[in-house]
Amino acid sequence: MSLINKAETDLANARLDRKGLMTRVSEMTLLWKVMSLVIFASAWEIAGRSGFNFSFPAFTETVAAFFEMVVDGSMGSAYLKTMEALVVGLIISLVVGISSGVAMGLRRDVEWITLPVFIVMQAAPMAALIPLVTFVYGIGLTSKVIAVVMLAMPVIAINSYKAVRNVSPSMVSMCHSFMGSRRQQIIQIILPASSSMMFAGLRLGIAEGFSGAVLAELLITPTGIGDLITYHRSVANFAHMYATIASIVIFAIVTVGSLQWVENILFRPETRSS
Amino acid sequence: MTTATVTKYEGNLDAIQPKNPIIEVDGISKIYNGDVHALDNIKLNFETGHLTSLLGPSGCGKTTLLKIIAGLLKPTAGEIRVKGKAVSGPGRERAFVFQDFALMPWASVIDNVAFGLKMHGMNKAERNEKARHYINEVGLTGFEDKYPHELSGGMRQRVGLGRALAVDADVLLMDEPFSAVDEQTRRKFQEDLIRLREIEKKTFIFVTHSIEEAVYVSDRIIMLSPRPGRISQIIDPDIPKDVSPDDLRRNEAYLNTVEEIWHVIKKYVE
Amino acid sequence: MRIFGYRIPMMASLLVWLVIWEFIGQFELVLLFPPFTEVLSALGDVTTSHSFAGAMQVTATSYVGGLLLAIAVGIPMGFLMGLVPAADKMLNMWVNTFLSAPLSALVPVFMILFGLGTPTVIVTVFMFAVWIIVLDTRAGVLGITPSLLEMSYSFKASKAERLKIILLASLPEILAGLRLGMIRGVKGVVIGQLLVSIIGVGALFQLYQQNFQMAHFWALIVILFTIALTLAGIVGRIEKRIEYYAGARN
């Protein structure tokens, strides 16, 4: 079994500097990723051309439709419209989420009253509330922002809370032993120490935020990206519809992925959360 | 009191290699990734019924050699023969005791001890009876239904030992079995090991990095040097058996042997 | 939290929130929240209504169907990635992609491919749940100490027996993944039905919305939320029962 070989290679890798060619090739993760993408695109192309479903476009068709929309500006303006709700919602989620998370982490009484609410919000299908919100606040930007906040804030708050709780007590004691005030303990020790885990929570929250923005578009009223999707679906421009959906998915993944990259650079490996 | 015999390995196998070996290591080499020689052409025989230690600094290949003998690793070159027959994987005649115990945390003590027997196809009633016998022998009577997380490190290793004894293997291969427990437990284990040897009449091959431990328990010490892994010396500590365990640790022959070996190893550590 | 020296469990604060809810509702402070007592009485109405049983059935079928599919695909995939490095390198990218992607955006695609009915919801549940199951199963398998496998190999255990050991040794992580998968699955089943909108609870929500029955809407939400939390709690309990050996792994 390969795990036995893993033990063997770990033993070897622990004491050598040069690796053989085959080892280096098999470790080139970029190569594997590219191969994986190529296989995916080819499978898509074949499936599309096979005509198994009249509404399933081939890969090349979808890419062409995407560029068409970029060129005629519809893609750009759609994104701008959708980003409104997303950005506003995320800013609110971050500010409120991080501050409540930190407050919960620092004070037991705040934790008692607030944490259960966030736990419920994170585990429960908050999407069900979106139609209700629309009911009360209409179909405008407000409802969409609320949708984003409802999905993004709980995970940010809980992660910030956990980050603060995870700070090593001995580090705080150390600050205390050098006559640091509570304020200094918070600013000098707790906030820096919890920043990497908080950043991870931020990353998760942003992923949820995208989900909220898309749901808002599809459930409340389509503007921006949602508009493009529903319009092209209604006129059976399936390639365009798929292209739009793929673009928002890719955009979300790239954003979250670059946050991961930033996270890896900003925070030294030894303090990085997994 | 006799002093220890220190024999230098000089390529003349016949003089010191056992005539009646249970395990023959014939030209074993292990090379990683084309240029790291973990083991280089090891030729060695292990006498039936003896306790032989593999001793040396980190990176000398002793654990690698033990695992090759056990059939857990494949050598790059060479052959292992057990009772004259070549082997390439694990076998019923060899049982392994692991440094980190390798117990199944979801299984009780008795199920852990009976595991090897289960793999050999014994039915439940028989293997549980046998397991109980060995649980008794390693001093864990009463703990049959306990789980690993309820046991101390020393007790967990006894379970590992019991499991290896239960399968009635001819050879017991032990990979630094006492290094993960505290000093007091370790000493007790060493004394128990000597007593066990008298009762069980098996062959033991023992990897350790503790000189005192090797000298204390072994009939023969094989010293390996690192990079590449080769046999540097073979030492037969001829420590008198009639001395009590506590006195033995202060015995002159014992202490001198330890000192000698330390001088040899020192070169590689510096 | 202590009052007069008596320790009050954390979840009790939810009761405080319910009181606050009632207060807000009675005084119409926030339009979004009708009085909680109204919601409670609407509960009776909702659960006994004709369409509720049908809606719950659709929800239950799609949820269980999607989840079973996710387990059947997810655990073996996690094993594959944990044991075969080549598979891991190829699939890791996709698993991480789908974990952070806005899956709701894919539902319109499912609706086209699988129609406007239960199959789409099943697929949605599957897509929401499977990735975390794969990831956690993989983590469990990768986290097994090599010596445990060496040990089984040294006692000449059969491949089936060794697979069983791998399964048991990674069970704590697998159950954690399952719990998270079940929570995501509930989100999936709700989102799926909301977007398809003509079946199950999606249709019910539409109905209440059109008739301005806010208390009923909330009652249905409370029911869904309770189901979600109860399921999470149950798996959490099971996790606790095997927790004892998670710590004893070397």
Short mmCIF file of N, CA, C and O in Angstrom, two decimals, chain B residues 67 71-72 74 88-92 94-96 98 100-107 112 115-120 147-149 156 163-164 167, chain C residues 144-158 161-162 164-172 242-250:
data_model
loop_
_atom_site.label_atom_id
_atom_site.label_comp_id
_atom_site.label_asym_id
_atom_site.label_seq_id
_atom_site.Cartn_x
_atom_site.Cartn_y
_atom_site.Cartn_z
N LYS B 67 13.78 -3.62 9.45
CA LYS B 67 12.55 -3.69 8.66
C LYS B 67 12.74 -4.56 7.42
O LYS B 67 11.79 -5.20 6.97
N GLY B 71 10.72 -7.92 6.52
CA GLY B 71 9.96 -7.99 5.27
C GLY B 71 9.07 -6.78 5.06
O GLY B 71 8.21 -6.78 4.18
N LEU B 72 9.27 -5.73 5.85
CA LEU B 72 8.45 -4.53 5.71
C LEU B 72 9.04 -3.58 4.68
O LEU B 72 8.35 -2.71 4.17
N LYS B 74 11.71 -3.45 1.10
CA LYS B 74 12.40 -4.30 0.14
C LYS B 74 13.84 -3.81 -0.04
O LYS B 74 14.06 -2.62 -0.23
N SER B 88 10.77 -12.72 1.15
CA SER B 88 10.71 -11.38 0.58
C SER B 88 9.65 -10.51 1.23
O SER B 88 9.52 -9.34 0.91
N GLY B 89 8.86 -11.03 2.10
CA GLY B 89 7.83 -10.22 2.76
C GLY B 89 7.72 -10.66 4.20
O GLY B 89 8.56 -11.43 4.68
N PRO B 90 6.71 -10.18 4.91
CA PRO B 90 6.57 -10.63 6.30
C PRO B 90 6.19 -12.11 6.34
O PRO B 90 5.69 -12.66 5.36
N GLY B 91 6.42 -12.74 7.48
CA GLY B 91 6.12 -14.15 7.59
C GLY B 91 5.74 -14.52 9.01
O GLY B 91 6.00 -13.75 9.95
N ARG B 92 5.13 -15.67 9.16
CA ARG B 92 4.65 -16.08 10.48
C ARG B 92 5.77 -16.36 11.45
O ARG B 92 5.55 -16.40 12.65
N ARG B 94 8.35 -14.47 11.89
CA ARG B 94 8.94 -13.24 12.41
C ARG B 94 7.84 -12.32 12.90
O ARG B 94 6.85 -12.10 12.21
N ALA B 95 7.98 -11.77 14.11
CA ALA B 95 7.00 -10.83 14.66
C ALA B 95 7.69 -9.52 15.01
O ALA B 95 8.81 -9.52 15.49
N PHE B 96 7.01 -8.41 14.76
CA PHE B 96 7.61 -7.09 14.91
C PHE B 96 7.00 -6.33 16.08
O PHE B 96 5.80 -6.34 16.27
N PHE B 98 6.76 -2.47 17.55
CA PHE B 98 6.97 -1.11 17.03
C PHE B 98 7.33 -0.10 18.12
O PHE B 98 6.89 -0.18 19.25
N ASP B 100 6.38 3.03 18.32
CA ASP B 100 5.24 3.81 18.79
C ASP B 100 4.04 2.93 19.07
O ASP B 100 2.91 3.40 19.06
N PHE B 101 4.29 1.65 19.33
CA PHE B 101 3.31 0.65 19.77
C PHE B 101 2.36 0.18 18.67
O PHE B 101 2.00 -0.98 18.65
N ALA B 102 1.93 1.07 17.76
CA ALA B 102 1.03 0.68 16.66
C ALA B 102 -0.17 -0.13 17.13
O ALA B 102 -0.51 -1.16 16.56
N LEU B 103 -0.81 0.33 18.19
CA LEU B 103 -2.04 -0.35 18.64
C LEU B 103 -3.24 0.22 17.90
O LEU B 103 -3.22 1.36 17.47
N MET B 104 -4.29 -0.58 17.76
CA MET B 104 -5.53 -0.10 17.17
C MET B 104 -6.32 0.59 18.28
O MET B 104 -6.79 -0.09 19.21
N PRO B 105 -6.47 1.91 18.19
CA PRO B 105 -7.06 2.61 19.33
C PRO B 105 -8.53 2.29 19.57
O PRO B 105 -9.04 2.53 20.67
N TRP B 106 -9.20 1.70 18.58
CA TRP B 106 -10.62 1.40 18.76
C TRP B 106 -10.84 0.00 19.32
O TRP B 106 -11.96 -0.40 19.56
N ALA B 107 -9.75 -0.74 19.50
CA ALA B 107 -9.90 -2.12 19.95
C ALA B 107 -9.40 -2.27 21.38
O ALA B 107 -8.48 -1.58 21.81
N ASN B 112 -6.46 -6.36 20.64
CA ASN B 112 -5.18 -5.96 20.08
C ASN B 112 -4.18 -7.11 20.16
O ASN B 112 -3.47 -7.42 19.20
N PHE B 115 -4.76 -9.84 17.69
CA PHE B 115 -4.82 -9.42 16.28
C PHE B 115 -3.99 -10.31 15.36
O PHE B 115 -4.47 -10.73 14.30
N GLY B 116 -2.77 -10.59 15.74
CA GLY B 116 -1.91 -11.41 14.89
C GLY B 116 -2.51 -12.78 14.68
O GLY B 116 -2.52 -13.32 13.57
N LEU B 117 -3.07 -13.35 15.76
CA LEU B 117 -3.70 -14.66 15.67
C LEU B 117 -4.92 -14.60 14.76
O LEU B 117 -5.18 -15.53 13.99
N LYS B 118 -5.63 -13.49 14.83
CA LYS B 118 -6.80 -13.33 13.95
C LYS B 118 -6.36 -13.33 12.49
O LYS B 118 -6.99 -13.96 11.65
N MET B 119 -5.26 -12.65 12.21
CA MET B 119 -4.75 -12.60 10.83
C MET B 119 -4.32 -13.98 10.37
O MET B 119 -4.34 -14.29 9.17
N HIS B 120 -3.90 -14.82 11.33
CA HIS B 120 -3.47 -16.16 10.97
C HIS B 120 -4.64 -17.13 10.85
O HIS B 120 -4.46 -18.30 10.55
N TYR B 147 -9.08 0.02 26.95
CA TYR B 147 -8.70 0.53 25.64
C TYR B 147 -7.37 1.29 25.72
O TYR B 147 -7.03 1.80 26.78
N PRO B 148 -6.66 1.38 24.60
CA PRO B 148 -5.34 2.02 24.63
C PRO B 148 -5.32 3.39 25.29
O PRO B 148 -4.37 3.72 26.00
N HIS B 149 -6.38 4.18 25.08
CA HIS B 149 -6.33 5.54 25.64
C HIS B 149 -6.41 5.52 27.16
O HIS B 149 -6.17 6.53 27.82
N ARG B 156 0.94 0.28 27.13
CA ARG B 156 0.66 0.13 25.71
C ARG B 156 1.74 -0.70 25.03
O ARG B 156 1.45 -1.54 24.17
N ARG B 163 1.20 -8.98 21.82
CA ARG B 163 0.71 -9.30 20.48
C ARG B 163 1.77 -10.03 19.67
O ARG B 163 1.48 -10.99 18.97
N ALA B 164 3.04 -9.56 19.80
CA ALA B 164 4.11 -10.20 19.04
C ALA B 164 4.43 -11.58 19.59
O ALA B 164 4.77 -12.50 18.84
N VAL B 167 1.83 -14.82 18.63
CA VAL B 167 1.79 -15.55 17.35
C VAL B 167 2.84 -16.65 17.26
O VAL B 167 2.99 -17.28 16.21
N ILE C 144 -3.20 8.87 9.04
CA ILE C 144 -2.95 7.61 9.74
C ILE C 144 -1.46 7.42 9.95
O ILE C 144 -0.67 7.63 9.06
N THR C 145 -1.06 7.02 11.16
CA THR C 145 0.37 6.79 11.39
C THR C 145 0.81 5.57 10.58
O THR C 145 0.16 4.53 10.64
N PRO C 146 1.90 5.71 9.87
CA PRO C 146 2.38 4.61 9.03
C PRO C 146 2.59 3.32 9.82
O PRO C 146 2.39 2.23 9.29
N SER C 147 2.97 3.46 11.09
CA SER C 147 3.30 2.24 11.84
C SER C 147 2.09 1.34 12.01
O SER C 147 2.21 0.12 12.08
N LEU C 148 0.88 1.92 12.06
CA LEU C 148 -0.31 1.09 12.20
C LEU C 148 -0.48 0.19 10.99
O LEU C 148 -0.80 -1.00 11.10
N LEU C 149 -0.25 0.77 9.80
CA LEU C 149 -0.35 -0.03 8.58
C LEU C 149 0.78 -1.04 8.47
O LEU C 149 0.58 -2.17 8.05
N GLU C 150 2.00 -0.60 8.88
CA GLU C 150 3.13 -1.53 8.85
C GLU C 150 2.83 -2.72 9.75
O GLU C 150 3.14 -3.85 9.44
N MET C 151 2.22 -2.41 10.88
CA MET C 151 1.91 -3.45 11.84
C MET C 151 0.99 -4.48 11.20
O MET C 151 1.23 -5.69 11.28
N SER C 152 -0.08 -4.03 10.54
CA SER C 152 -1.02 -4.98 9.95
C SER C 152 -0.34 -5.76 8.84
O SER C 152 -0.60 -6.94 8.65
N TYR C 153 0.55 -5.10 8.10
CA TYR C 153 1.29 -5.78 7.04
C TYR C 153 2.20 -6.84 7.65
O TYR C 153 2.35 -7.94 7.11
N SER C 154 2.82 -6.50 8.79
CA SER C 154 3.77 -7.43 9.39
C SER C 154 3.06 -8.67 9.92
O SER C 154 3.66 -9.73 10.02
N PHE C 155 1.80 -8.56 10.28
CA PHE C 155 1.05 -9.74 10.72
C PHE C 155 0.30 -10.38 9.56
O PHE C 155 -0.63 -11.16 9.76
N LYS C 156 0.70 -10.01 8.33
CA LYS C 156 0.14 -10.60 7.11
C LYS C 156 -1.38 -10.45 7.03
O LYS C 156 -2.10 -11.38 6.70
N ALA C 157 -1.86 -9.27 7.33
CA ALA C 157 -3.29 -9.03 7.18
C ALA C 157 -3.64 -8.94 5.71
O ALA C 157 -2.87 -8.45 4.90
N SER C 158 -4.84 -9.42 5.36
CA SER C 158 -5.27 -9.38 3.97
C SER C 158 -5.58 -7.93 3.58
O SER C 158 -5.73 -7.07 4.43
N GLU C 161 -8.65 -6.65 5.21
CA GLU C 161 -8.45 -6.31 6.62
C GLU C 161 -7.73 -4.98 6.76
O GLU C 161 -8.04 -4.17 7.62
N ARG C 162 -6.74 -4.76 5.88
CA ARG C 162 -5.99 -3.50 5.97
C ARG C 162 -6.89 -2.33 5.63
O ARG C 162 -6.78 -1.25 6.21
N LYS C 164 -10.02 -2.22 6.19
CA LYS C 164 -10.87 -2.03 7.36
C LYS C 164 -10.14 -1.20 8.41
O LYS C 164 -10.72 -0.31 9.04
N ILE C 165 -8.86 -1.48 8.58
CA ILE C 165 -8.08 -0.72 9.55
C ILE C 165 -7.98 0.75 9.14
O ILE C 165 -8.10 1.65 9.97
N ILE C 166 -7.77 0.99 7.84
CA ILE C 166 -7.70 2.37 7.36
C ILE C 166 -9.02 3.07 7.65
O ILE C 166 -9.05 4.22 8.12
N LEU C 167 -10.13 2.38 7.39
CA LEU C 167 -11.44 2.97 7.62
C LEU C 167 -11.62 3.33 9.09
O LEU C 167 -12.02 4.44 9.44
N LEU C 168 -11.31 2.38 9.97
CA LEU C 168 -11.49 2.63 11.40
C LEU C 168 -10.56 3.72 11.91
O LEU C 168 -10.93 4.53 12.74
N ALA C 169 -9.34 3.72 11.41
CA ALA C 169 -8.38 4.70 11.91
C ALA C 169 -8.73 6.12 11.46
O ALA C 169 -8.42 7.08 12.15
N SER C 170 -9.39 6.26 10.31
CA SER C 170 -9.74 7.60 9.86
C SER C 170 -11.20 7.94 10.17
O SER C 170 -11.70 8.99 9.77
N LEU C 171 -11.87 7.08 10.92
CA LEU C 171 -13.29 7.30 11.20
C LEU C 171 -13.59 8.65 11.86
O LEU C 171 -14.57 9.31 11.49
N PRO C 172 -12.81 9.11 12.83
CA PRO C 172 -13.13 10.41 13.43
C PRO C 172 -13.23 11.53 12.39
O PRO C 172 -14.18 12.31 12.41
N ILE C 242 -16.98 8.12 19.39
CA ILE C 242 -15.72 7.52 18.97
C ILE C 242 -14.54 8.44 19.24
O ILE C 242 -13.40 8.13 18.92
N GLU C 243 -14.82 9.58 19.84
CA GLU C 243 -13.77 10.55 20.12
C GLU C 243 -12.68 9.93 21.00
O GLU C 243 -11.53 10.33 20.93
N TYR C 244 -13.10 8.93 21.82
CA TYR C 244 -12.17 8.39 22.79
C TYR C 244 -10.90 7.87 22.15
O TYR C 244 -9.83 7.95 22.75
N TYR C 245 -11.03 7.39 20.94
CA TYR C 245 -9.79 6.85 20.41
C TYR C 245 -9.07 7.80 19.47
O TYR C 245 -7.96 7.54 19.06
N ALA C 246 -9.70 8.94 19.17
CA ALA C 246 -9.01 9.90 18.32
C ALA C 246 -7.75 10.40 18.99
O ALA C 246 -6.73 10.64 18.35
N GLY C 247 -7.80 10.54 20.29
CA GLY C 247 -6.65 11.07 21.00
C GLY C 247 -5.56 10.05 21.19
O GLY C 247 -4.39 10.37 21.27
N ALA C 248 -5.94 8.74 21.21
CA ALA C 248 -4.93 7.72 21.48
C ALA C 248 -4.19 7.32 20.22
O ALA C 248 -3.33 6.47 20.25
N ARG C 249 -4.55 7.92 19.09
CA ARG C 249 -3.78 7.61 17.89
C ARG C 249 -2.44 8.29 18.00
O ARG C 249 -2.35 9.43 18.41
N ASN C 250 -1.37 7.57 17.60
CA ASN C 250 -0.03 8.11 17.84
C ASN C 250 0.34 9.28 16.94
O ASN C 250 0.00 9.27 15.80
#
